[in-house]
Short mmCIF file of C-alpha atoms in Angstrom, two decimals:
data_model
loop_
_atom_site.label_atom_id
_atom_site.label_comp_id
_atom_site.label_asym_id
_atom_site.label_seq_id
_atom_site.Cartn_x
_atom_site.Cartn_y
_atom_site.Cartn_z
CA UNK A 13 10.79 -56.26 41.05
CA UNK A 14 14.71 -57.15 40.07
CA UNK A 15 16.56 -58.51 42.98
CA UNK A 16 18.61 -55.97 44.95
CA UNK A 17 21.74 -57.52 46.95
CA UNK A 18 22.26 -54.31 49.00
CA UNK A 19 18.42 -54.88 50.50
CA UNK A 20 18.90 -58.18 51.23
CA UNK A 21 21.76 -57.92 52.97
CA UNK A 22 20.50 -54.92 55.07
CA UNK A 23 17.22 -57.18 55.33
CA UNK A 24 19.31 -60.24 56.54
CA UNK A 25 21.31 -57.70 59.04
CA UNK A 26 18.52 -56.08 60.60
CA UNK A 27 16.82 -59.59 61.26
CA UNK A 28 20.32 -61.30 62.69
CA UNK A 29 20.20 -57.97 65.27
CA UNK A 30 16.58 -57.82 66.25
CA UNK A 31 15.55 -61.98 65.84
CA UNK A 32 17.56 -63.33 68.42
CA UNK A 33 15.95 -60.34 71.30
CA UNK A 34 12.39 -61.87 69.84
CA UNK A 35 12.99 -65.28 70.19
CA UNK A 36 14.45 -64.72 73.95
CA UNK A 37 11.94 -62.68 75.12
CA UNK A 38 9.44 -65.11 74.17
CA UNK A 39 11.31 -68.51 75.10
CA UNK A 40 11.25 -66.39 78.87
CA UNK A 41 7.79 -65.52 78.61
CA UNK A 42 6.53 -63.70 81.63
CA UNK A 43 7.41 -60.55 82.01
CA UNK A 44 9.94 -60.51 79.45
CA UNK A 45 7.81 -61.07 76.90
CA UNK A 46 5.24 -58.28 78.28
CA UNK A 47 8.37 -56.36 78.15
CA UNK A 48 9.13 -56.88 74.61
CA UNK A 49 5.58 -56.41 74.04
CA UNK A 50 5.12 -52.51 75.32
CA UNK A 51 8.33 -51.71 74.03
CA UNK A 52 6.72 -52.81 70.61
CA UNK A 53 4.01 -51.05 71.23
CA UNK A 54 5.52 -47.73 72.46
CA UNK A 55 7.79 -47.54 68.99
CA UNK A 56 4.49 -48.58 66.93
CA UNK A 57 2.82 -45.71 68.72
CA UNK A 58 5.23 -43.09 67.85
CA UNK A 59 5.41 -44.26 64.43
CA UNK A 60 1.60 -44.23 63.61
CA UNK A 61 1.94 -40.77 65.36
CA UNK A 62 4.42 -39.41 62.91
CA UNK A 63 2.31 -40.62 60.24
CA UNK A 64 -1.05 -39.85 61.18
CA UNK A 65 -0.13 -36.03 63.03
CA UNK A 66 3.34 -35.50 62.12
CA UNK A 67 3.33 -31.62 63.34
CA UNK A 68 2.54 -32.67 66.70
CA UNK A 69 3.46 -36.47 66.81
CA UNK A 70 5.35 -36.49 70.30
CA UNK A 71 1.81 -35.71 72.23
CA UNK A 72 -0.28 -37.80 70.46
CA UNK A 73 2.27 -40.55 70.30
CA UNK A 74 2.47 -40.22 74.20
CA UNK A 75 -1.30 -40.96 74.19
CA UNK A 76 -1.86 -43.15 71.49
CA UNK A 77 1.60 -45.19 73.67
CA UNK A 78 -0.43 -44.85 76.97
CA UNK A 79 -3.71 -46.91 75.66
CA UNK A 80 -1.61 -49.52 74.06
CA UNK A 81 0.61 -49.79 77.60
CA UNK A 82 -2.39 -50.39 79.65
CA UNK A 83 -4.16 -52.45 77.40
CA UNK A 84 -0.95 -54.59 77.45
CA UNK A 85 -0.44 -54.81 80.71
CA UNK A 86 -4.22 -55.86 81.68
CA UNK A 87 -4.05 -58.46 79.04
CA UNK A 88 -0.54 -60.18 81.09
CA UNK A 89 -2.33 -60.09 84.68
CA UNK A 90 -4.89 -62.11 83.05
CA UNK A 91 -7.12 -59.65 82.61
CA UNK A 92 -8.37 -59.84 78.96
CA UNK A 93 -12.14 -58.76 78.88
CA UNK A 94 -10.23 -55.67 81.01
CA UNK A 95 -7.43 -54.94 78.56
CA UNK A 96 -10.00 -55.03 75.61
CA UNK A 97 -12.50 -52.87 77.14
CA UNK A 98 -9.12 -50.52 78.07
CA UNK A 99 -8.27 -50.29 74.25
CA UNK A 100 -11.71 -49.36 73.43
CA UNK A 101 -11.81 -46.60 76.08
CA UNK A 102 -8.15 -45.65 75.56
CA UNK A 103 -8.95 -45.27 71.65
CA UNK A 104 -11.80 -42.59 73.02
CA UNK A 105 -9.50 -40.95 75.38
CA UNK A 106 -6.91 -40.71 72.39
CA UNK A 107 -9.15 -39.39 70.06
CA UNK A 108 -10.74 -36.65 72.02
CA UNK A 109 -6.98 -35.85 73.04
CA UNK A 110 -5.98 -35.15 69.54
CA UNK A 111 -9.09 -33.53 68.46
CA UNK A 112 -8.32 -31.15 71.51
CA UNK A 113 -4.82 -30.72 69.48
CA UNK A 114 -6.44 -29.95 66.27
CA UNK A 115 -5.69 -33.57 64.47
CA UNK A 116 -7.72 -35.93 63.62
CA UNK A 117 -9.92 -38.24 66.24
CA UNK A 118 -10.77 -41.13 64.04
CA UNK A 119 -7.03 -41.66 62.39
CA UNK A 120 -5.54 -41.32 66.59
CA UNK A 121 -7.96 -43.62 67.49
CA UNK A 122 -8.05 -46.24 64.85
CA UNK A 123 -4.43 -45.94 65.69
CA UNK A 124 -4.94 -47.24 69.15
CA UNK A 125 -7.27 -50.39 67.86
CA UNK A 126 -5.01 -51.01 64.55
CA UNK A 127 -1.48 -51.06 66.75
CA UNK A 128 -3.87 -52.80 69.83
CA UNK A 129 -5.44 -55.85 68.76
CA UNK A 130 -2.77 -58.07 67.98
CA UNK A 131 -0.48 -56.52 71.61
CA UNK A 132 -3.33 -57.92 73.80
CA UNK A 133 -4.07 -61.35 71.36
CA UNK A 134 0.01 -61.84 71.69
CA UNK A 135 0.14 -61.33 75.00
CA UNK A 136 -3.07 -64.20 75.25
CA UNK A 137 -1.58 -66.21 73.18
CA UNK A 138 2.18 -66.52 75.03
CA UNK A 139 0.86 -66.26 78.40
CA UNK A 140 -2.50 -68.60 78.24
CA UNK A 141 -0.04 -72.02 79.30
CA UNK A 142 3.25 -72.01 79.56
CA UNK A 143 3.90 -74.57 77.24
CA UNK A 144 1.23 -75.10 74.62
CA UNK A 145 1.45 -70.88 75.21
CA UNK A 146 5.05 -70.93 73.58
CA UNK A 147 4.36 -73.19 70.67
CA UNK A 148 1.28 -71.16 69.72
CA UNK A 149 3.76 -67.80 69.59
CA UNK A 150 5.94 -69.65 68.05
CA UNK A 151 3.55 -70.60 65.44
CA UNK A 152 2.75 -67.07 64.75
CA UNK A 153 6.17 -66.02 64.42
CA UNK A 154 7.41 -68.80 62.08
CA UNK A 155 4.34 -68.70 59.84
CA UNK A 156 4.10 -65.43 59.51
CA UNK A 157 7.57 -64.32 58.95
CA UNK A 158 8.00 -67.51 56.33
CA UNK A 159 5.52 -65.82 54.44
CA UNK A 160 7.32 -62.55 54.37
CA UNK A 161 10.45 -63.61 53.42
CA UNK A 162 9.44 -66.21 51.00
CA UNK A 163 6.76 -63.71 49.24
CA UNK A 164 10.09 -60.74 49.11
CA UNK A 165 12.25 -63.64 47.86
CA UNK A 166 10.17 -65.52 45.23
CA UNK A 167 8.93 -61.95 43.99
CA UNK A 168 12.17 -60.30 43.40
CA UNK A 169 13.84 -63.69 41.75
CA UNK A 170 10.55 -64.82 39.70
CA UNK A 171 8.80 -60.87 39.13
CA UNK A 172 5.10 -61.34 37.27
CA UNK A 173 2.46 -59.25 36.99
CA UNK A 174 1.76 -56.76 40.21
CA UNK A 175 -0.92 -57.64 42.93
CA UNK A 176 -1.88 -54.35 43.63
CA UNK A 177 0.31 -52.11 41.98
CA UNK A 178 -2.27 -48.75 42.79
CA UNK A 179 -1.07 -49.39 46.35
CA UNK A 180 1.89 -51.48 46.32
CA UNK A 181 3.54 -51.45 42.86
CA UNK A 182 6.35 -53.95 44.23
CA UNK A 183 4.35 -56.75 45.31
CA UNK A 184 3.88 -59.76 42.50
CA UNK A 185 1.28 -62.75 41.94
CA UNK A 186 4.60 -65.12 42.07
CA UNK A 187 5.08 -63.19 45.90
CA UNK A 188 1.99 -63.73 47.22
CA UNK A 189 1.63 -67.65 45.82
CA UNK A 190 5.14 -68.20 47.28
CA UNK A 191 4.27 -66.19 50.47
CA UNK A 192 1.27 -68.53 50.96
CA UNK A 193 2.76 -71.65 50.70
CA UNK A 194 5.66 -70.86 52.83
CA UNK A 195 2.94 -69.69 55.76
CA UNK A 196 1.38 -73.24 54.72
CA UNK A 197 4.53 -75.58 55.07
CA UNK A 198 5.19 -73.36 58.42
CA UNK A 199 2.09 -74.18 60.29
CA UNK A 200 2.06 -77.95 59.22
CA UNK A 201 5.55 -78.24 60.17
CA UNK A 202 4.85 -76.49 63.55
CA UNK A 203 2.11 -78.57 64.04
CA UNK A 204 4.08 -81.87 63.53
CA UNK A 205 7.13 -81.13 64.99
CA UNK A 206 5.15 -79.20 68.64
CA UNK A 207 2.58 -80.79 70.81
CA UNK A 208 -0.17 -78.66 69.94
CA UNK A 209 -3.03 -80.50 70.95
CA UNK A 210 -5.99 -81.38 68.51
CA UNK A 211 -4.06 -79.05 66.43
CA UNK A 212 -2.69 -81.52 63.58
CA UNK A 213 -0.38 -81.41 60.51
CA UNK A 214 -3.05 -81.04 58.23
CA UNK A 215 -5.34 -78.67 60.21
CA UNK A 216 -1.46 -76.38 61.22
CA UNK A 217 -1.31 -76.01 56.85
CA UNK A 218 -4.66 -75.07 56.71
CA UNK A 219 -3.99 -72.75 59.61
CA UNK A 220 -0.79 -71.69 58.16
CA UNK A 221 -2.56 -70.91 55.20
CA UNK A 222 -4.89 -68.52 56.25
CA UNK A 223 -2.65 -67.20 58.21
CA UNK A 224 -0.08 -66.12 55.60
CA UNK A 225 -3.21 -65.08 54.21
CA UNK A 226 -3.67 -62.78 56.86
CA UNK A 227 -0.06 -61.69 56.29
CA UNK A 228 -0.30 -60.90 52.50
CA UNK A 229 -3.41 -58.73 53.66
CA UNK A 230 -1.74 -56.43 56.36
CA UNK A 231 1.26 -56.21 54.46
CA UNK A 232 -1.32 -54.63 51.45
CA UNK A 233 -3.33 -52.80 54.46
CA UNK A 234 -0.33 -51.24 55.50
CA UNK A 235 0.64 -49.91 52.14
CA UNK A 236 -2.74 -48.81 51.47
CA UNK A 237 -2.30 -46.67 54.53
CA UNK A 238 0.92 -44.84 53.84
CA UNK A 239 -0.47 -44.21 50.64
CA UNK A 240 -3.34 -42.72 52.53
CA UNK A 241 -1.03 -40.85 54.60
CA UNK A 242 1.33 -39.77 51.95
CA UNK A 243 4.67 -41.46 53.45
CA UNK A 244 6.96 -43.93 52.16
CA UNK A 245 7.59 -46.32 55.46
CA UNK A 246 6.39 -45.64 58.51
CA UNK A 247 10.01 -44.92 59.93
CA UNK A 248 13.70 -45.67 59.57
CA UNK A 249 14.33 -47.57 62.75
CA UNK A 250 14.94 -50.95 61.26
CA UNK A 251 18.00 -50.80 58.14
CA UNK A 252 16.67 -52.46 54.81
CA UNK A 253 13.17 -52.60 56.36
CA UNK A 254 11.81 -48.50 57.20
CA UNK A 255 9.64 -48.46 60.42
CA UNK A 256 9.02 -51.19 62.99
CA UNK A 257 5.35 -50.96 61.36
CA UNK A 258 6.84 -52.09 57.84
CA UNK A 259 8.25 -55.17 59.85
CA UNK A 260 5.52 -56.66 61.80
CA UNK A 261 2.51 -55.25 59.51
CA UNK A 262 1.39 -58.71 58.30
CA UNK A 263 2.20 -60.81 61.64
CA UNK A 264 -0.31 -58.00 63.45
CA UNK A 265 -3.07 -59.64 60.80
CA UNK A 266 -1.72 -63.34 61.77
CA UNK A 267 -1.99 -62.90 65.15
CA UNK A 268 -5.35 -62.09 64.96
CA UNK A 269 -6.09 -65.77 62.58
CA UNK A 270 -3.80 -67.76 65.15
CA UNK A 271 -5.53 -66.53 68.23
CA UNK A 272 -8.94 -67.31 66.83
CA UNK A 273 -7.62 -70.94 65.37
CA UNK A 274 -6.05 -71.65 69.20
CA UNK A 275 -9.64 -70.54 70.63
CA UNK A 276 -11.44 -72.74 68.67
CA UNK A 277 -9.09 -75.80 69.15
CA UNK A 278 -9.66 -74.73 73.11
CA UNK A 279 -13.28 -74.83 72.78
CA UNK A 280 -12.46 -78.56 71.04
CA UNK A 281 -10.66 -79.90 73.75
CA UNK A 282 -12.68 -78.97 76.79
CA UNK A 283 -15.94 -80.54 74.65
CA UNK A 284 -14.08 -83.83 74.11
#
């Protein structure tokens, strides 16, 4: 793919506008992290919404929305068996509410447990201690954004063969090796620089690693689903980037790979 100025530049302006709200919102923590969190969620349920039932996305967007709201806000009162049982239900509730509306039940409510997962695993992540809690966001954020930018940059300079071109004809091999590396330098670097516990240098790369991993993967996912859905991006909220869902695609699969690596190094430190 040959390197377009005009998309960087709208890249580089949309992320100099939204970045600095992000990295606020979760330096406060709290509530004003929830905060960023449903209002995440609420935009990510409209957009699936559009895609998924675009003649009647505003109802099903309302309840698709409404699961991921409660789910969210279970998970920050420290409620997390609660707010995953929630999703489940809410993905039920959403389901039968759109077959009711003649669209589909199991696109609404996959929908609900796609957008859901990594809201609630955030939310655990940022609000389990308010410390070792920040560093772990943190974590996710710079990995998995280091391997988006690096696998866009290295991709459009360097080109290659295509990784997937059926779904994603823009995405190279030279992407997804840079992408990786930059998610493994991320977590290493995160991991020396922050007190993260047992969590060293070398296990943060490996980390970082599958993490960016995870990245590559719901970037692909993502495609594979517009393609599904016969859309182009999933919106045209963010300049240079199409839908909030085209931004945070891949750090919804890293959240998932963080949470699980802080859980284990949890389960580590309360044996030792």
């Amino acid at each position: 793919m040959a390197l377009k100025p005009r998309d960087i530049a709208l890249r580089a302006a949309s992320a100099v506008v939204l970045a600095p709200a992000a990295v606020l919102a979760t330096w406060a923590g709290g509530d004003w992290f929830c905060a960023l969190v449903v209002a995440g969620a609420v935009l990510l349920a409209f957009e699936w919404a559009r895609m998924c039932a675009p003649r009647l996305w505003r109802p099903i967007g309302v309840a698709v929305a409404l699961a991921l709201v409660v789910a969210v806000i279970a998970a920050h009162v420290g409620q997390i068996s609660l707010a995953l049982v929630l999703m489940v239900f809410g993905a039920l509730a959403a389901g039968l509410f759109a077959r009711t509306r003649g669209q589909s039940a199991l696109d609404t409510a996959y929908g609900v447990l796609y957008l859901g997962w990594p809201c609630v695993l955030l939310i655990w992540l940022r609000d389990l201690h308010e410390v070792q809690g920040l560093y772990w966001t943190v974590l996710v954020f710079a990995v998995a954004w280091s391997a988006d930018i690096l696998a866009y940059l290295v991709g459009s300079f360097v080109g290659g063969p295509k990784l997937w071109p059926r779904f994603s004809p823009n995405k190279t091999w030279s992407g997804f090796i840079g992408g990786l590396t930059a998610g493994m330098i991320a977590g290493a670097a995160m991991a020396g620089w922050l007190d993260m516990g047992m969590l060293t240098a070398v296990w943060g790369g490996v980390l970082g690693l599958t993490a960016a991993l995870a990245t590559m993967g719901g970037d692909l996912w993502e495609s594979a689903l517009k393609r599904r859905f016969g859309v182009k991006d999933a919106g045209n909220l963010i300049p240079g980037h199409g839908g909030l869902l085209d931004r945070v695609d891949g750090l919804m699969f890293a959240v998932v790979v963080v949470a699980a690596g802080r859980l284990i190094v949890l389960m580590l430190e309360r044996a030792a």
